[in-house]
Coordinates of C-alpha atoms in Angstrom, one line a residue:
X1 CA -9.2 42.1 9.8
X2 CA -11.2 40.8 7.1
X3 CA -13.2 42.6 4.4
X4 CA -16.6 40.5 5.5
X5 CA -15.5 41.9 9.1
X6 CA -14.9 46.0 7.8
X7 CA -18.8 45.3 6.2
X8 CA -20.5 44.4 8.9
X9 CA -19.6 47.7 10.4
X10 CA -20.6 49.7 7.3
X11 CA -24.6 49.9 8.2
X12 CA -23.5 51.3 11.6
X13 CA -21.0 53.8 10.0
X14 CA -23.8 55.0 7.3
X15 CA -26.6 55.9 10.0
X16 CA -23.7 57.6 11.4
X17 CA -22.9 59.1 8.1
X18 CA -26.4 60.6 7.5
X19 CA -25.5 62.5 10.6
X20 CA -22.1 63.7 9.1
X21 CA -23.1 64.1 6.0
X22 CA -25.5 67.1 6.5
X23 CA -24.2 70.4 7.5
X24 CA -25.2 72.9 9.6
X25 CA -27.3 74.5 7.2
X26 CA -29.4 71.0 6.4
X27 CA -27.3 71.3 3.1
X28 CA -25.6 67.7 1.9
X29 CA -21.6 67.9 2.0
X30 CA -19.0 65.8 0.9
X31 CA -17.4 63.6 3.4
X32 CA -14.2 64.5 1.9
X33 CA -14.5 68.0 2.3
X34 CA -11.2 69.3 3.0
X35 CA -9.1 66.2 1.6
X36 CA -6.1 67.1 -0.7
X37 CA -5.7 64.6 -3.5
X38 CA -3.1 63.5 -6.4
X39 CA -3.5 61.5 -9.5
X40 CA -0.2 61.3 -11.2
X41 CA 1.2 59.7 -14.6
X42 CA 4.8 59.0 -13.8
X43 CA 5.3 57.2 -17.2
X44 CA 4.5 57.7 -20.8
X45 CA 6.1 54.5 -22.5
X46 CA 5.5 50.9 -22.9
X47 CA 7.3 48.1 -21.9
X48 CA 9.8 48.4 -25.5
X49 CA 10.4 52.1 -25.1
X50 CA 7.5 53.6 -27.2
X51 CA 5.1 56.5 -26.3
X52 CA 1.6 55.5 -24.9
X53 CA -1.5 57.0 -24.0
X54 CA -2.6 54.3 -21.0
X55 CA -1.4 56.5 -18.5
X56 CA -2.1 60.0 -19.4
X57 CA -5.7 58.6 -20.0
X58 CA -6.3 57.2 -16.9
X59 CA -4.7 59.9 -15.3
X60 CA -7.7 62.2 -16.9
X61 CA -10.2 60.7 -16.3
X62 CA -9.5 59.0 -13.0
X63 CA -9.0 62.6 -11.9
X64 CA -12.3 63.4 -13.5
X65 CA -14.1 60.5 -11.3
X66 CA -12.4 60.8 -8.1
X67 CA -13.7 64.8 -8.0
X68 CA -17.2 63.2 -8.8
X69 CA -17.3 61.2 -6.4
X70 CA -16.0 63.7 -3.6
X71 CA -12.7 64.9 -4.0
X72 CA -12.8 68.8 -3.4
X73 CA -11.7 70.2 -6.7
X74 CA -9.8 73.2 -5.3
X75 CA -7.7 70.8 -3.6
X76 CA -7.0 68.2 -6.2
X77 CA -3.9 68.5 -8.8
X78 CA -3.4 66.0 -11.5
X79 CA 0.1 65.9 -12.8
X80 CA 1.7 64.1 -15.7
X81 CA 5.8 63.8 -16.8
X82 CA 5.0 62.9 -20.1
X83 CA 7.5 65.2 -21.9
X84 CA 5.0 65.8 -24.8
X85 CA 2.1 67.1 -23.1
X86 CA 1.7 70.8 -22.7
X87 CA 1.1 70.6 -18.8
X88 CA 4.0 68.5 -18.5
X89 CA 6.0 68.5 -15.2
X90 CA 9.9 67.0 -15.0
X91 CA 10.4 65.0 -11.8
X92 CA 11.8 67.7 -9.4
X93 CA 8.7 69.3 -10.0
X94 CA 6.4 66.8 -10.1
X95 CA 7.7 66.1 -6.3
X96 CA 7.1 70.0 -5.6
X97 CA 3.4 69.9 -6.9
X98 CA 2.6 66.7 -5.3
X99 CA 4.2 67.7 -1.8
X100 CA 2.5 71.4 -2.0
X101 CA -1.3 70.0 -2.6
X102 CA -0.9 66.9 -0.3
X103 CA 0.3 69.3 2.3
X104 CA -2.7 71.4 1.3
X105 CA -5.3 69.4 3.1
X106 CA -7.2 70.0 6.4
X107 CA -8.2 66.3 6.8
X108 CA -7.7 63.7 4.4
X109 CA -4.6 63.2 1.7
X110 CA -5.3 61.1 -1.2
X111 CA -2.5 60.1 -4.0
X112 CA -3.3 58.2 -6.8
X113 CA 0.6 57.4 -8.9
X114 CA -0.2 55.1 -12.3
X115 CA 3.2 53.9 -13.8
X116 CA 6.0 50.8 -14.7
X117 CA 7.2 49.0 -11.6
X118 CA 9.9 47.0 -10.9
X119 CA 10.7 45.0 -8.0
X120 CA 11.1 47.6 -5.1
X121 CA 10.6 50.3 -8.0
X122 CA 8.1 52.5 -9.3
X123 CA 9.3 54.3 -12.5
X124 CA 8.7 58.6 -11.9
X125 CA 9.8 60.0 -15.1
X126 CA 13.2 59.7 -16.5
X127 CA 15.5 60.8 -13.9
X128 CA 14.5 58.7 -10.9
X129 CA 12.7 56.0 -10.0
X130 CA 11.0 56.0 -6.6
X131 CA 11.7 53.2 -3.9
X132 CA 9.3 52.4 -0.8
X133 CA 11.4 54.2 1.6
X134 CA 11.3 57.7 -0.3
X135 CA 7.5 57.6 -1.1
X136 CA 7.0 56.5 3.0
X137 CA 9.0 59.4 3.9
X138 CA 7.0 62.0 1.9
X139 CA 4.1 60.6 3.4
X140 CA 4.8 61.3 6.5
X141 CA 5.7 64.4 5.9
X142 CA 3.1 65.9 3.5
X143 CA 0.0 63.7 5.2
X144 CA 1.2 63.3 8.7
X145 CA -1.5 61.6 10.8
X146 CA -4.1 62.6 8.2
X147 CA -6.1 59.6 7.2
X148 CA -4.3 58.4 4.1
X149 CA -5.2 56.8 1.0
X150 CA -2.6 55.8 -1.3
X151 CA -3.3 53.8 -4.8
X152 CA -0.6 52.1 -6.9
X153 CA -1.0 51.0 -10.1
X154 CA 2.1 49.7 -11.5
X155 CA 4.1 46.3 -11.6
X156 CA 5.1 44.8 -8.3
X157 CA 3.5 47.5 -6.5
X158 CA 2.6 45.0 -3.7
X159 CA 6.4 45.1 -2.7
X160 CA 5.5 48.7 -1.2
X161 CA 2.8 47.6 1.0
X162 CA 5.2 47.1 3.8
X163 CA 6.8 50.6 4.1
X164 CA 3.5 52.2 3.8
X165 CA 1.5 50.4 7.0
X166 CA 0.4 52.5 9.4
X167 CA -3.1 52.7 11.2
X168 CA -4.0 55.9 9.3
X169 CA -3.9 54.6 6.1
X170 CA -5.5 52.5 3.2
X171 CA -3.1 51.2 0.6
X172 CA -4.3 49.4 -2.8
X173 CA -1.8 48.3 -5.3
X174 CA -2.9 46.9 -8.9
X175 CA 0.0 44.0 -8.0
X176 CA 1.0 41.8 -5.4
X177 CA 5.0 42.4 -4.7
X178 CA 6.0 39.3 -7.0
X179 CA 3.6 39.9 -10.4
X180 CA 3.2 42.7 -12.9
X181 CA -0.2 44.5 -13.8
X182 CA -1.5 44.3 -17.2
X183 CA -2.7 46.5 -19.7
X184 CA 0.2 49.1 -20.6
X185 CA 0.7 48.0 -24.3
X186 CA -0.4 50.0 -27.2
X187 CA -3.6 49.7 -27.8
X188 CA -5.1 49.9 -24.4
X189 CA -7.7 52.8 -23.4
X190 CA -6.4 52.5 -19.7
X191 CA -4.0 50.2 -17.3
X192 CA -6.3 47.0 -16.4
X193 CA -6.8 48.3 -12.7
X194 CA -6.7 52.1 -13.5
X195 CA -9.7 50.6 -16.0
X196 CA -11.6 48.6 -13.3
X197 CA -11.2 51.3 -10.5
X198 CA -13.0 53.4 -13.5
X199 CA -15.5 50.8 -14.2
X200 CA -16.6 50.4 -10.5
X201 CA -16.4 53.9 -8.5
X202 CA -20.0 54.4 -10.0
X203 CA -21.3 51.8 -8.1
X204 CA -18.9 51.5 -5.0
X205 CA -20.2 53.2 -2.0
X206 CA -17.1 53.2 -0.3
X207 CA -12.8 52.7 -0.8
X208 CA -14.0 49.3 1.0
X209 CA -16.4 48.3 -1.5
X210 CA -14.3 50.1 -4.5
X211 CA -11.3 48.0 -3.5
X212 CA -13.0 44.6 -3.4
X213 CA -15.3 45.2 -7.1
X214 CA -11.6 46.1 -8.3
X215 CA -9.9 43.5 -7.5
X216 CA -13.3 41.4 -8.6
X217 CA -13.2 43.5 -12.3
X218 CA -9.2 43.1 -12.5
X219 CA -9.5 39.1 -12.0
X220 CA -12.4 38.9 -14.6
X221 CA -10.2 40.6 -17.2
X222 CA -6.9 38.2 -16.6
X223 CA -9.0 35.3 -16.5
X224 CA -10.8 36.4 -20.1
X225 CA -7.2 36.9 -21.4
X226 CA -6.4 33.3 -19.9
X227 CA -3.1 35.3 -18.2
X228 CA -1.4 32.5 -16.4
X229 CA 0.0 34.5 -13.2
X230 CA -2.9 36.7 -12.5
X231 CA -1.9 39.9 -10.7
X232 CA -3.6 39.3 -7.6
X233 CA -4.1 43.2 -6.2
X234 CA -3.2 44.0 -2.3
X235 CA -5.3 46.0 -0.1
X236 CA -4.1 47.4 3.6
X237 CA -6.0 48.6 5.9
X238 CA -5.0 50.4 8.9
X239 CA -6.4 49.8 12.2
X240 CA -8.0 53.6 12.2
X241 CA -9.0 53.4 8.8
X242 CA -11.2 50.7 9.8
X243 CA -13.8 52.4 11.1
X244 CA -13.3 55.8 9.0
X245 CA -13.8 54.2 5.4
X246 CA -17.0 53.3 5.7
X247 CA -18.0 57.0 6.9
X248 CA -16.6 58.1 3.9
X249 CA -19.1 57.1 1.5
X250 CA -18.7 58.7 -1.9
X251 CA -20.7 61.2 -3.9
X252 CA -23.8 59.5 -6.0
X253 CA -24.0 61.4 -8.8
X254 CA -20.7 61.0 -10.6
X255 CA -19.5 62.9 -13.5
X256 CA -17.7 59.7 -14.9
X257 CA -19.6 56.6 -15.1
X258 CA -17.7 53.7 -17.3
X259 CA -14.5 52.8 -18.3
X260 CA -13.1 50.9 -21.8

């Protein structure tokens, strides 16, 4: 199903929403109350070996946005495996965090991962590198049935799209399986998609909405840097999902509102 199809379903979802969005109480609520969430830094280095910041930054602030816009904040974890951070977690227990707040959840499960990719690969520290098959096993078994929304920013993250399908879930990836993301070079403030996800939530109403303006903001930035194979980000949207997203509206006021 198209995105101009999911739309035309959204100003039926938000009279419903208004509904939803009120407790018993007459109190507003978030409509992600009782979602766990992750945001993750599973690299540190750019593409020659040297120490960056990209990661660690977006992982901040993206963290910072996403609990703004809804997130429950006793229920989020952000998690980095940069070695030289105080906070720093190796891979084994990276895994152990992520699974143990994922799990945490009543109704939702959000996990945000920023890192290198490779065909079939995203890079998770030193040790390990995670395939599609291991990250749609942990799914399944720290999300279950839960809606599900999982974002990848890395290189070739399109080439997990597969694996992760199912009609509980929304998947966003900053690549399409065959091109690399930009922006992981010394120098830059963010990833180009972990940038443009920044740069939009504040005026997305929706993962719907948020997804399209991104993959809008990412294709504006390739084609000011005249990059030749643009990175042309996926979206998946399960069958379920269809009809949930639109529900889930975020939070107005944020406490992050721009990206570099």
């Amino acid at each position: 199903m198209s995105f101009q199809m999911f739309k035309a379903l959204a100003g039926l979802a938000a009279a419903v929403g208004l509904t939803f969005g009120m407790s018993v109480t007459g109190q507003a609520q978030s409509r992600f109350d009782g979602w766990s969430s992750v945001v993750i830094a599973a690299d540190w280095r750019d593409g020659a070996g040297k120490p960056i910041d990209a990661f660690d930054n977006a992982r901040r602030d993206l963290s910072t946005a996403l609990v703004g816009a809804g997130l429950p904040r006793d229920l989020h974890r952000s998690i980095t495996l940069n070695p030289s951070k105080p906070d720093a977690a190796p891979p084994a227990e990276a895994l152990r965090q992520m699974g143990e707040t994922l799990s945490s959840g009543s109704r939702g499960c959000l996990l945000y991962l920023t890192s290198h990719g490779s065909p079939g690969e995203l890079v998770f520290g030193d040790t390990r590198g995670i395939a599609p098959a291991d990250l749609s096993g942990w799914l399944r078994r720290w999300c279950d049935v839960r809606p599900t929304i999982v974002v990848l920013s890395a290189c070739y993250s399109g080439s997990f799209v597969d694996a992760l399908k199912a009609p509980n879930r929304l998947i966003m990836t900053a690549a399409r399986r065959d091109r690399s993301s930009f922006g992981c070079g010394a120098g830059e403030t963010y990833p180009w998609y972990d940038a443009c996800i920044l740069e939009t939530l504040p005026q997305a109403d929706d993962f719907l909405t948020l997804a399209q303006m991104t993959r809008t903001c990412v294709s504006r930035r390739e084609t000011d840097a005249e990059i030749d194979t643009p990175s042309e980000p996926q979206v998946f949207v399960g069958s379920e999902m269809q009809y949930r997203l639109p529900v889930l509206r975020f939070n107005r006021a944020q406490s992050f509102s721009s990206a570099n």
